[in-house]
mmCIF file of C-alpha atoms and ligand atoms in Angstrom:
data_model
loop_
_atom_site.group_PDB
_atom_site.id
_atom_site.type_symbol
_atom_site.label_atom_id
_atom_site.label_comp_id
_atom_site.label_asym_id
_atom_site.label_seq_id
_atom_site.Cartn_x
_atom_site.Cartn_y
_atom_site.Cartn_z
ATOM 1 C CA MET A 1 80.760 175.353 -166.193
ATOM 2 C CA ASN A 2 84.611 173.934 -165.008
ATOM 3 C CA ILE A 3 86.119 177.055 -166.606
ATOM 4 C CA GLY A 4 89.869 175.140 -164.954
ATOM 5 C CA LEU A 5 88.952 172.004 -167.579
ATOM 6 C CA LEU A 6 88.194 174.378 -170.839
ATOM 7 C CA ALA A 7 90.662 176.641 -170.266
ATOM 8 C CA LYS A 8 93.298 173.775 -170.494
ATOM 9 C CA GLU A 9 91.743 171.698 -173.908
ATOM 10 C CA GLN A 10 92.588 174.618 -174.941
ATOM 11 C CA SER A 11 96.306 174.707 -174.330
ATOM 12 C CA ASP A 12 97.177 172.890 -177.594
ATOM 13 C CA TYR A 13 95.581 175.451 -179.782
ATOM 14 C CA VAL A 14 96.809 178.316 -177.869
ATOM 15 C CA ILE A 15 100.279 177.423 -178.472
ATOM 16 C CA GLN A 16 99.804 176.516 -181.488
ATOM 17 C CA ALA A 17 98.121 180.141 -182.581
ATOM 18 C CA ARG A 18 101.152 181.415 -180.488
ATOM 19 C CA ARG A 19 103.319 179.747 -182.766
ATOM 20 C CA TYR A 20 102.078 181.091 -185.960
ATOM 21 C CA LEU A 21 102.214 184.504 -184.769
ATOM 22 C CA HIS A 22 105.399 184.341 -183.656
ATOM 23 C CA GLU A 23 106.831 183.100 -187.257
ATOM 24 C CA HIS A 24 104.520 186.003 -188.596
ATOM 25 C CA PRO A 25 105.169 188.692 -186.421
ATOM 26 C CA GLU A 26 104.521 191.818 -187.763
ATOM 27 C CA LEU A 27 105.771 195.544 -186.222
ATOM 28 C CA GLY A 28 103.216 198.235 -184.898
ATOM 29 C CA GLU A 29 100.625 200.088 -187.431
ATOM 30 C CA GLN A 30 101.485 197.061 -190.234
ATOM 31 C CA GLU A 31 99.259 193.822 -188.496
ATOM 32 C CA VAL A 32 97.881 193.675 -191.711
ATOM 33 C CA ASN A 33 98.317 189.443 -191.294
ATOM 34 C CA THR A 34 97.898 189.964 -188.048
ATOM 35 C CA THR A 35 95.144 190.746 -187.866
ATOM 36 C CA ARG A 36 93.160 188.586 -190.658
ATOM 37 C CA TYR A 37 94.230 185.539 -188.984
ATOM 38 C CA ILE A 38 92.602 186.812 -185.719
ATOM 39 C CA CYS A 39 89.450 187.456 -187.611
ATOM 40 C CA GLU A 40 89.319 184.576 -189.507
ATOM 41 C CA GLN A 41 90.025 182.296 -186.146
ATOM 42 C CA LEU A 42 87.081 185.127 -184.327
ATOM 43 C CA LYS A 43 84.755 184.351 -187.494
ATOM 44 C CA GLU A 44 84.628 180.579 -186.778
ATOM 45 C CA MET A 45 84.120 180.675 -183.919
ATOM 46 C CA GLY A 46 80.889 183.168 -184.561
ATOM 47 C CA ALA A 47 81.901 185.593 -182.956
ATOM 48 C CA GLU A 48 80.798 189.417 -184.522
ATOM 49 C CA VAL A 49 84.180 191.046 -185.699
ATOM 50 C CA GLN A 50 84.328 194.784 -186.749
ATOM 51 C CA THR A 51 87.110 195.740 -188.278
ATOM 52 C CA PHE A 52 88.978 199.666 -189.218
ATOM 53 C CA ALA A 53 88.977 200.743 -192.927
ATOM 54 C CA ASP A 54 92.397 203.344 -191.382
ATOM 55 C CA ILE A 55 94.149 201.010 -188.887
ATOM 56 C CA THR A 56 95.100 197.358 -188.410
ATOM 57 C CA GLY A 57 93.514 195.453 -184.990
ATOM 58 C CA CYS A 58 89.269 194.371 -183.719
ATOM 59 C CA VAL A 59 87.607 193.815 -181.746
ATOM 60 C CA ALA A 60 84.328 191.140 -181.221
ATOM 61 C CA THR A 61 81.780 190.974 -179.626
ATOM 62 C CA ILE A 62 80.654 187.857 -178.291
ATOM 63 C CA ARG A 63 76.250 188.322 -176.338
ATOM 64 C CA GLY A 64 75.971 186.342 -174.083
ATOM 65 C CA THR A 65 71.739 184.959 -173.724
ATOM 66 C CA ARG A 66 70.454 187.632 -170.675
ATOM 67 C CA PRO A 67 71.046 191.130 -170.563
ATOM 68 C CA GLY A 68 73.976 192.453 -168.438
ATOM 69 C CA LYS A 69 76.283 194.795 -168.484
ATOM 70 C CA THR A 70 80.021 195.211 -170.867
ATOM 71 C CA VAL A 71 83.215 193.742 -170.035
ATOM 72 C CA MET A 72 86.170 194.268 -172.258
ATOM 73 C CA LEU A 73 89.275 191.964 -172.561
ATOM 74 C CA ARG A 74 92.307 193.239 -174.308
ATOM 75 C CA ALA A 75 95.383 192.081 -176.378
ATOM 76 C CA ASP A 76 98.464 193.743 -178.158
ATOM 77 C CA ILE A 77 98.841 191.854 -181.331
ATOM 78 C CA ASP A 78 102.729 193.884 -182.635
ATOM 79 C CA ALA A 79 105.945 192.771 -182.845
ATOM 80 C CA LEU A 80 109.158 194.684 -182.278
ATOM 81 C CA PRO A 81 112.473 195.133 -185.042
ATOM 82 C CA ILE A 82 113.929 193.296 -183.480
ATOM 83 C CA GLN A 83 115.968 189.927 -184.546
ATOM 84 C CA GLU A 84 115.690 187.162 -183.919
ATOM 85 C CA LEU A 85 118.284 184.540 -182.728
ATOM 86 C CA PRO A 86 118.445 180.859 -183.248
ATOM 87 C CA GLY A 87 117.079 178.045 -181.099
ATOM 88 C CA LYS A 88 113.221 178.149 -181.196
ATOM 89 C CA SER A 89 111.539 175.398 -184.090
ATOM 90 C CA PHE A 90 109.095 178.267 -184.192
ATOM 91 C CA CYS A 91 111.719 181.229 -184.732
ATOM 92 C CA SER A 92 110.227 184.733 -186.577
ATOM 93 C CA LYS A 93 110.424 184.161 -190.551
ATOM 94 C CA THR A 94 110.850 188.273 -190.747
ATOM 95 C CA PRO A 95 114.229 189.477 -191.403
ATOM 96 C CA GLY A 96 114.760 191.966 -188.433
ATOM 97 C CA VAL A 97 111.128 191.220 -186.846
ATOM 98 C CA MET A 98 110.069 189.367 -183.809
ATOM 99 C CA HIS A 99 107.198 188.694 -180.780
ATOM 100 C CA ALA A 100 109.979 189.189 -178.192
ATOM 101 C CA CYS A 101 107.449 191.243 -175.845
ATOM 102 C CA GLY A 102 105.232 188.530 -175.499
ATOM 103 C CA HIS A 103 102.264 189.815 -176.928
ATOM 104 C CA ASP A 104 101.705 186.900 -179.240
ATOM 105 C CA CYS A 105 101.456 185.654 -176.593
ATOM 106 C CA HIS A 106 98.106 187.614 -175.401
ATOM 107 C CA THR A 107 96.891 187.745 -178.409
ATOM 108 C CA ALA A 108 96.750 183.741 -178.682
ATOM 109 C CA MET A 109 95.274 183.407 -174.873
ATOM 110 C CA LEU A 110 92.297 186.129 -175.601
ATOM 111 C CA LEU A 111 91.639 183.706 -179.346
ATOM 112 C CA GLY A 112 91.597 180.745 -176.492
ATOM 113 C CA ALA A 113 89.401 182.584 -174.143
ATOM 114 C CA ALA A 114 87.359 183.782 -177.251
ATOM 115 C CA ARG A 115 86.505 179.998 -177.996
ATOM 116 C CA ILE A 116 85.499 179.198 -174.462
ATOM 117 C CA LEU A 117 82.725 182.254 -174.449
ATOM 118 C CA THR A 118 81.791 182.158 -177.799
ATOM 119 C CA ALA A 119 80.727 178.126 -177.250
ATOM 120 C CA HIS A 120 79.244 179.250 -173.915
ATOM 121 C CA ARG A 121 76.827 182.626 -174.612
ATOM 122 C CA ASP A 122 74.408 180.937 -172.116
ATOM 123 C CA GLU A 123 76.822 181.291 -169.214
ATOM 124 C CA ILE A 124 77.385 184.567 -170.211
ATOM 125 C CA GLN A 125 75.516 188.237 -168.799
ATOM 126 C CA GLY A 126 75.933 190.497 -170.583
ATOM 127 C CA THR A 127 78.079 191.214 -173.187
ATOM 128 C CA VAL A 128 81.564 190.383 -173.929
ATOM 129 C CA LYS A 129 84.368 192.171 -175.947
ATOM 130 C CA LEU A 130 87.739 191.404 -176.979
ATOM 131 C CA ILE A 131 89.795 194.152 -178.147
ATOM 132 C CA PHE A 132 92.698 193.340 -179.971
ATOM 133 C CA GLN A 133 94.739 196.481 -180.504
ATOM 134 C CA MET A 134 98.116 197.197 -182.566
ATOM 135 C CA ALA A 135 100.599 199.204 -181.770
ATOM 136 C CA GLU A 136 101.188 199.135 -178.044
ATOM 137 C CA GLU A 137 105.274 199.513 -178.136
ATOM 138 C CA ILE A 138 104.270 203.054 -180.607
ATOM 139 C CA GLY A 139 103.200 206.161 -178.221
ATOM 140 C CA ARG A 140 100.094 205.904 -177.753
ATOM 141 C CA LYS A 141 98.407 203.735 -180.337
ATOM 142 C CA SER A 142 95.700 202.287 -178.416
ATOM 143 C CA GLU A 143 93.723 206.576 -178.108
ATOM 144 C CA GLU A 144 92.951 205.021 -181.767
ATOM 145 C CA TYR A 145 90.198 202.525 -180.703
ATOM 146 C CA VAL A 146 88.966 205.020 -178.489
ATOM 147 C CA LYS A 147 88.631 208.203 -180.955
ATOM 148 C CA ARG A 148 86.298 205.384 -182.833
ATOM 149 C CA GLY A 149 84.057 204.265 -180.160
ATOM 150 C CA ALA A 150 85.189 201.307 -179.358
ATOM 151 C CA LEU A 151 84.373 201.729 -175.576
ATOM 152 C CA GLU A 152 81.235 202.722 -175.658
ATOM 153 C CA GLY A 153 78.880 200.575 -173.561
ATOM 154 C CA VAL A 154 82.097 199.264 -171.960
ATOM 155 C CA ASP A 155 81.435 199.555 -168.031
ATOM 156 C CA ALA A 156 85.000 197.628 -167.304
ATOM 157 C CA ILE A 157 88.325 196.745 -169.194
ATOM 158 C CA PHE A 158 90.721 194.110 -168.607
ATOM 159 C CA GLY A 159 94.261 193.465 -169.659
ATOM 160 C CA MET A 160 97.748 191.555 -168.722
ATOM 161 C CA HIS A 161 101.205 191.491 -169.671
ATOM 162 C CA VAL A 162 102.975 187.745 -169.707
ATOM 163 C CA TRP A 163 106.068 188.331 -167.689
ATOM 164 C CA PRO A 164 109.375 187.539 -167.862
ATOM 165 C CA GLY A 165 110.197 188.037 -164.294
ATOM 166 C CA MET A 166 107.584 185.922 -162.826
ATOM 167 C CA ASP A 167 107.523 182.691 -162.351
ATOM 168 C CA ALA A 168 105.218 180.247 -164.505
ATOM 169 C CA GLY A 169 102.695 179.605 -162.092
ATOM 170 C CA LEU A 170 102.045 182.951 -160.892
ATOM 171 C CA ALA A 171 100.307 186.167 -161.689
ATOM 172 C CA CYS A 172 100.117 189.922 -160.488
ATOM 173 C CA PHE A 173 96.557 191.970 -160.159
ATOM 174 C CA GLU A 174 98.253 194.955 -156.983
ATOM 175 C CA GLY A 175 96.384 197.647 -156.872
ATOM 176 C CA GLY A 176 98.359 201.192 -156.742
ATOM 177 C CA GLU A 177 100.512 202.124 -159.284
ATOM 178 C CA ARG A 178 102.320 200.109 -161.460
ATOM 179 C CA MET A 179 104.345 202.217 -164.783
ATOM 180 C CA ALA A 180 104.558 204.938 -165.359
ATOM 181 C CA CYS A 181 104.363 207.628 -167.734
ATOM 182 C CA SER A 182 106.275 207.243 -171.042
ATOM 183 C CA ASP A 183 106.726 211.109 -172.472
ATOM 184 C CA ARG A 184 108.640 212.758 -174.638
ATOM 185 C CA PHE A 185 110.228 215.427 -174.931
ATOM 186 C CA THR A 186 112.749 217.976 -177.888
ATOM 187 C CA ILE A 187 114.963 220.480 -176.984
ATOM 188 C CA ARG A 188 116.612 222.403 -179.651
ATOM 189 C CA VAL A 189 119.504 224.674 -178.111
ATOM 190 C CA LYS A 190 120.019 227.812 -180.387
ATOM 191 C CA GLY A 191 123.445 229.157 -181.071
ATOM 192 C CA LYS A 192 125.492 231.289 -183.262
ATOM 193 C CA LYS A 193 128.569 229.377 -185.278
ATOM 194 C CA ALA A 194 132.391 230.767 -185.122
ATOM 195 C CA HIS A 195 135.423 229.022 -185.553
ATOM 196 C CA GLY A 196 135.843 226.698 -183.087
ATOM 197 C CA SER A 197 139.178 228.919 -182.556
ATOM 198 C CA ALA A 198 137.762 232.063 -182.046
ATOM 199 C CA PRO A 199 134.993 230.910 -179.746
ATOM 200 C CA HIS A 200 133.857 234.250 -178.306
ATOM 201 C CA GLU A 201 132.696 235.270 -181.771
ATOM 202 C CA GLY A 202 129.744 233.260 -181.542
ATOM 203 C CA HIS A 203 127.208 231.072 -178.818
ATOM 204 C CA ASP A 204 128.518 227.560 -178.966
ATOM 205 C CA ALA A 205 124.947 225.782 -178.219
ATOM 206 C CA MET A 206 126.693 222.468 -177.960
ATOM 207 C CA LEU A 207 128.037 223.649 -174.274
ATOM 208 C CA ALA A 208 124.975 225.196 -173.673
ATOM 209 C CA ALA A 209 123.306 221.551 -174.740
ATOM 210 C CA ALA A 210 125.308 220.492 -173.193
ATOM 211 C CA ALA A 211 124.419 222.016 -169.525
ATOM 212 C CA VAL A 212 120.686 221.349 -170.021
ATOM 213 C CA VAL A 213 121.128 217.841 -170.294
ATOM 214 C CA MET A 214 123.402 217.725 -166.753
ATOM 215 C CA GLY A 215 120.314 220.594 -165.592
ATOM 216 C CA LEU A 216 117.118 218.194 -166.259
ATOM 217 C CA GLN A 217 118.832 216.429 -164.080
ATOM 218 C CA SER A 218 117.862 218.871 -160.704
ATOM 219 C CA ILE A 219 114.127 218.368 -161.964
ATOM 220 C CA PRO A 220 113.986 214.435 -159.691
ATOM 221 C CA SER A 221 116.194 216.318 -158.004
ATOM 222 C CA ARG A 222 115.330 218.995 -157.044
ATOM 223 C CA GLN A 223 111.818 219.698 -158.390
ATOM 224 C CA ILE A 224 109.971 216.446 -157.304
ATOM 225 C CA SER A 225 109.019 215.072 -154.088
ATOM 226 C CA PRO A 226 111.536 212.757 -152.792
ATOM 227 C CA LEU A 227 109.205 210.448 -152.003
ATOM 228 C CA ASP A 228 108.048 210.156 -155.894
ATOM 229 C CA SER A 229 109.836 208.308 -158.471
ATOM 230 C CA LEU A 230 110.381 210.101 -161.608
ATOM 231 C CA VAL A 231 113.177 209.363 -164.490
ATOM 232 C CA VAL A 232 113.906 212.077 -167.074
ATOM 233 C CA THR A 233 116.744 210.912 -169.230
ATOM 234 C CA VAL A 234 118.032 212.240 -172.603
ATOM 235 C CA GLY A 235 118.641 209.886 -174.717
ATOM 236 C CA MET A 236 119.744 212.144 -178.024
ATOM 237 C CA MET A 237 122.019 215.418 -179.181
ATOM 238 C CA ASN A 238 122.491 215.736 -182.438
ATOM 239 C CA GLY A 239 124.924 218.750 -183.294
ATOM 240 C CA GLY A 240 127.384 219.936 -185.183
ATOM 241 C CA THR A 241 128.736 220.042 -187.990
ATOM 242 C CA LYS A 242 132.831 219.395 -187.908
ATOM 243 C CA GLU A 243 135.272 219.223 -184.751
ATOM 244 C CA ASN A 244 136.075 223.194 -184.975
ATOM 245 C CA ILE A 245 133.134 224.768 -185.533
ATOM 246 C CA LEU A 246 130.910 226.310 -183.385
ATOM 247 C CA ALA A 247 127.388 224.180 -183.263
ATOM 248 C CA ASP A 248 124.453 226.851 -184.010
ATOM 249 C CA GLU A 249 121.895 224.364 -183.732
ATOM 250 C CA VAL A 250 121.695 221.597 -180.812
ATOM 251 C CA GLU A 251 119.251 218.726 -180.100
ATOM 252 C CA LEU A 252 117.876 216.934 -177.457
ATOM 253 C CA VAL A 253 115.592 214.588 -176.936
ATOM 254 C CA GLY A 254 114.521 212.450 -174.233
ATOM 255 C CA THR A 255 111.610 210.961 -172.490
ATOM 256 C CA VAL A 256 109.910 211.603 -168.790
ATOM 257 C CA ARG A 257 109.407 208.387 -166.731
ATOM 258 C CA VAL A 258 106.486 209.761 -163.543
ATOM 259 C CA PHE A 259 103.069 208.376 -162.320
ATOM 260 C CA ASP A 260 102.199 211.666 -160.309
ATOM 261 C CA ARG A 261 99.471 213.303 -162.433
ATOM 262 C CA GLN A 262 100.144 216.479 -161.375
ATOM 263 C CA PHE A 263 103.616 216.358 -161.587
ATOM 264 C CA ARG A 264 103.789 215.439 -165.122
ATOM 265 C CA ARG A 265 101.988 217.985 -166.116
ATOM 266 C CA SER A 266 103.443 220.711 -165.340
ATOM 267 C CA MET A 267 106.387 219.054 -167.242
ATOM 268 C CA PRO A 268 105.977 220.591 -170.170
ATOM 269 C CA GLU A 269 106.843 223.636 -168.273
ATOM 270 C CA ARG A 270 109.468 222.297 -165.315
ATOM 271 C CA ILE A 271 111.711 221.973 -169.022
ATOM 272 C CA GLU A 272 111.117 225.024 -170.846
ATOM 273 C CA GLN A 273 111.707 227.475 -168.493
ATOM 274 C CA LEU A 274 115.306 225.260 -167.101
ATOM 275 C CA ALA A 275 115.845 224.362 -170.150
ATOM 276 C CA GLY A 276 115.700 228.169 -171.424
ATOM 277 C CA GLN A 277 117.182 229.720 -168.393
ATOM 278 C CA ILE A 278 120.755 228.012 -168.599
ATOM 279 C CA ALA A 279 120.665 228.618 -172.329
ATOM 280 C CA GLY A 280 120.834 231.678 -171.609
ATOM 281 C CA GLY A 281 122.798 231.697 -169.913
ATOM 282 C CA TYR A 282 125.357 230.807 -171.950
ATOM 283 C CA GLY A 283 123.684 233.018 -175.531
ATOM 284 C CA CYS A 284 121.935 230.477 -176.772
ATOM 285 C CA SER A 285 117.728 230.246 -176.476
ATOM 286 C CA ALA A 286 115.653 227.039 -176.439
ATOM 287 C CA GLU A 287 112.674 225.617 -178.235
ATOM 288 C CA CYS A 288 110.676 222.470 -176.591
ATOM 289 C CA THR A 289 108.812 220.304 -178.296
ATOM 290 C CA TYR A 290 106.241 218.350 -175.030
ATOM 291 C CA TYR A 291 104.746 215.460 -176.495
ATOM 292 C CA PHE A 292 102.365 213.067 -173.843
ATOM 293 C CA GLY A 293 102.816 209.850 -174.678
ATOM 294 C CA PRO A 294 100.754 206.415 -172.666
ATOM 295 C CA SER A 295 99.549 208.014 -169.051
ATOM 296 C CA PRO A 296 100.185 206.410 -166.164
ATOM 297 C CA LEU A 297 99.116 203.290 -165.498
ATOM 298 C CA ILE A 298 97.564 203.102 -162.517
ATOM 299 C CA ASN A 299 94.966 200.388 -161.132
ATOM 300 C CA GLU A 300 92.907 202.073 -158.012
ATOM 301 C CA HIS A 301 89.383 200.752 -159.010
ATOM 302 C CA GLU A 302 89.033 198.447 -155.360
ATOM 303 C CA ASN A 303 86.585 196.283 -157.255
ATOM 304 C CA LEU A 304 88.002 194.966 -160.577
ATOM 305 C CA ASN A 305 91.643 195.336 -158.718
ATOM 306 C CA ARG A 306 90.099 192.060 -155.844
ATOM 307 C CA LEU A 307 88.205 190.137 -158.886
ATOM 308 C CA ALA A 308 91.260 190.110 -161.296
ATOM 309 C CA ALA A 309 93.869 188.724 -158.280
ATOM 310 C CA GLN A 310 90.208 186.467 -157.778
ATOM 311 C CA SER A 311 90.248 185.356 -160.616
ATOM 312 C CA ALA A 312 93.854 184.392 -160.976
ATOM 313 C CA LEU A 313 94.132 182.821 -157.432
ATOM 314 C CA GLU A 314 90.543 180.383 -158.677
ATOM 315 C CA GLU A 315 92.829 179.593 -162.171
ATOM 316 C CA LEU A 316 96.592 178.624 -160.745
ATOM 317 C CA GLY A 317 95.219 178.188 -157.579
ATOM 318 C CA GLU A 318 96.607 178.876 -153.655
ATOM 319 C CA GLY A 319 99.756 180.633 -152.884
ATOM 320 C CA SER A 320 99.438 181.460 -156.595
ATOM 321 C CA LEU A 321 99.480 185.835 -156.486
ATOM 322 C CA ALA A 322 103.307 187.133 -156.370
ATOM 323 C CA SER A 323 104.284 191.379 -156.238
ATOM 324 C CA GLN A 324 105.885 192.841 -158.412
ATOM 325 C CA PRO A 325 107.735 195.690 -157.684
ATOM 326 C CA LYS A 326 106.178 199.255 -159.421
ATOM 327 C CA SER A 327 108.053 200.111 -163.357
ATOM 328 C CA MET A 328 109.254 202.838 -164.944
ATOM 329 C CA GLY A 329 107.411 201.087 -167.851
ATOM 330 C CA ALA A 330 104.565 201.669 -169.819
ATOM 331 C CA GLU A 331 102.159 200.475 -171.550
ATOM 332 C CA ASP A 332 98.994 202.269 -173.473
ATOM 333 C CA PHE A 333 96.641 200.292 -171.942
ATOM 334 C CA SER A 334 96.681 203.302 -169.572
ATOM 335 C CA VAL A 335 94.504 205.512 -171.938
ATOM 336 C CA TYR A 336 91.919 203.245 -172.014
ATOM 337 C CA MET A 337 92.062 203.474 -168.073
ATOM 338 C CA GLU A 338 91.815 207.625 -168.539
ATOM 339 C CA HIS A 339 87.851 206.693 -170.352
ATOM 340 C CA ILE A 340 86.284 203.822 -168.309
ATOM 341 C CA PRO A 341 87.388 201.637 -165.030
ATOM 342 C CA GLY A 342 90.719 198.771 -165.841
ATOM 343 C CA VAL A 343 93.172 196.627 -164.432
ATOM 344 C CA PHE A 344 95.817 195.150 -165.382
ATOM 345 C CA GLY A 345 98.131 192.751 -164.259
ATOM 346 C CA TYR A 346 100.638 190.165 -164.930
ATOM 347 C CA LEU A 347 101.758 186.546 -165.827
ATOM 348 C CA GLY A 348 104.862 184.505 -164.682
ATOM 349 C CA VAL A 349 106.276 183.070 -167.640
ATOM 350 C CA ARG A 350 109.327 182.798 -165.940
ATOM 351 C CA ASN A 351 110.097 179.120 -165.895
ATOM 352 C CA ARG A 352 114.303 178.606 -164.885
ATOM 353 C CA GLU A 353 114.322 174.496 -164.788
ATOM 354 C CA LYS A 354 113.297 174.983 -168.442
ATOM 355 C CA GLY A 355 116.116 177.255 -168.919
ATOM 356 C CA ILE A 356 112.774 179.896 -169.727
ATOM 357 C CA GLU A 357 114.528 183.383 -168.306
ATOM 358 C CA CYS A 358 115.289 185.744 -171.769
ATOM 359 C CA ILE A 359 114.401 189.106 -170.202
ATOM 360 C CA ALA A 360 111.289 191.046 -172.819
ATOM 361 C CA HIS A 361 112.788 193.424 -176.236
ATOM 362 C CA HIS A 362 115.638 190.375 -176.362
ATOM 363 C CA PRO A 363 116.345 188.965 -179.428
ATOM 364 C CA ALA A 364 116.494 185.425 -176.528
ATOM 365 C CA PHE A 365 113.196 186.700 -175.338
ATOM 366 C CA ALA A 366 111.468 183.153 -174.724
ATOM 367 C CA VAL A 367 108.220 182.036 -172.748
ATOM 368 C CA ASP A 368 106.647 179.321 -170.716
ATOM 369 C CA GLU A 369 104.230 177.769 -172.973
ATOM 370 C CA ASP A 370 102.412 175.738 -170.605
ATOM 371 C CA VAL A 371 101.257 178.186 -168.380
ATOM 372 C CA LEU A 372 99.408 180.189 -171.640
ATOM 373 C CA TYR A 373 96.533 178.445 -170.642
ATOM 374 C CA HIS A 374 96.034 179.525 -167.273
ATOM 375 C CA GLY A 375 95.789 183.349 -169.428
ATOM 376 C CA THR A 376 93.033 181.691 -171.328
ATOM 377 C CA GLY A 377 91.805 180.959 -168.095
ATOM 378 C CA ILE A 378 92.102 184.034 -166.060
ATOM 379 C CA TYR A 379 90.727 186.164 -168.944
ATOM 380 C CA VAL A 380 87.599 184.336 -169.143
ATOM 381 C CA ARG A 381 87.089 183.874 -165.181
ATOM 382 C CA PHE A 382 87.431 188.261 -165.145
ATOM 383 C CA ALA A 383 84.731 188.187 -167.847
ATOM 384 C CA LEU A 384 81.913 186.101 -165.556
ATOM 385 C CA ASN A 385 83.468 186.973 -162.122
ATOM 386 C CA TYR A 386 82.526 190.767 -163.238
ATOM 387 C CA LEU A 387 79.668 190.475 -165.104
ATOM 388 C CA ASN A 388 77.877 188.102 -162.021
ATOM 389 C CA GLU A 389 78.458 190.498 -159.485
ATOM 390 C CA GLU A 390 77.620 192.906 -161.380
ATOM 391 C CA ALA A 391 74.403 191.267 -162.384
ATOM 392 C CA GLY A 392 74.076 190.707 -157.927
ATOM 393 C CA ALA A 393 74.036 186.968 -159.336
HETATM 394 NI NI1 LIG B 401 104.173 194.207 -174.502
#
C-alpha cells in the first residue's frame, strides 16, 4: 500500500471538499448541512456512520478485515462568526460566517483519509473510527460525544490542526505541553448606590472592581512559580448607569490560561479569596463563578508522540519535522485526552511565495491547499502505524 501515492490521488477531492465546506460555513452546534454533507460522502464510500439525535457531527467506523485495536481520527467542523474578505473564488456564501480556523481543511483531509481507508480494509488490523466534531470554538463541546459513548472501545485518538504560523511541507508533533486550558470566570462586585457627588454615603462597586482587576494580576506574578505560564485576563467590565451615580454592581468576566493541572484546579479558590478580600476593603462584596473549559493539551504518551512524528515524517519526508512553541490558546481535543491516550499536532499551511501567510481567526485567513493531501496521508499513516504496532506486525 503506497500511502504517499494514494494520498496524492485524493488531492483534488480534498480541495474540492474543502472548497464546498468553505463556501457553506456553519457556526458551532448549527452544522446541520455540514453534517449532512459529511454523512453523504462517508456513506458513498461505504463507511458505517453514526449521527446523533440532539447534536450535530458524526462518527464513522471502518472495520479492517483482521481483528485488532481501535484508533480514532478527529476533525472539527465548525466555522466562526467572521465576515470573510473577498479574494477567493470560493468565498463564504453565508454573510458573517467563515471558516477562518481551517476546520474546513480538517474535515476535507479526514474525508480523504476515509476514502483511502474504506478502499483498503484488508490492510487494516483493527478498526478506524473517524469523529467529525461540532463546535470546537465553543468551550468543551467535544465532551458531548464522550457523554454519548463515542470513545467506548477506542484505544487512542489522533488530531491535528492546520497551522498558518508554519511553512507548508512542515509538521509538528512534539511531546509535552502544547496548549493551555481555557477557563472562564465571572466576578460580581456588589456595593451600595449613592450620588456621585457624595461617595462616602455608598460603597463604590466600580472602584472596588477596578482594584479587583488590578489585584488579579498578582496571581500570575506572585502566586504561581515564575517558571510556569499563567494568563489571567479580564476582558469585560460591565456596570453603572450614569456618570454621577455610584455603581452598586459591576460584573467582571475573564479568562484563565494555564498548563499546570493542579494549579488550575486551585484557581476558583484563589480568585474568590483575592476578589472577596479586595472588594471587602472597599466595603463591597464579590461573588465568583468559575467555568472549567477545555483542559490543557499535553502530549504525554511517548509511543503516540513517536508514531505521530514518524507518520508525518513518512508523509512529508526528511527535514519536515519542525518545532513550535507551546501556546496559551486552547483546543477541546484535550477533552478526549482526559479519557483515552491521544496526540495532537500541527500541519504547516503557510506559503509566503504564494502570498499565503494570514493568521487564523482573521477575515483573510487562507491556507496552501496544495499540502492538504499530506494531512490525509498523515491521518492514514497514523491509523495504520498505530494499529500495526499494536498488533505486533
Ligand atoms: Ni481551530
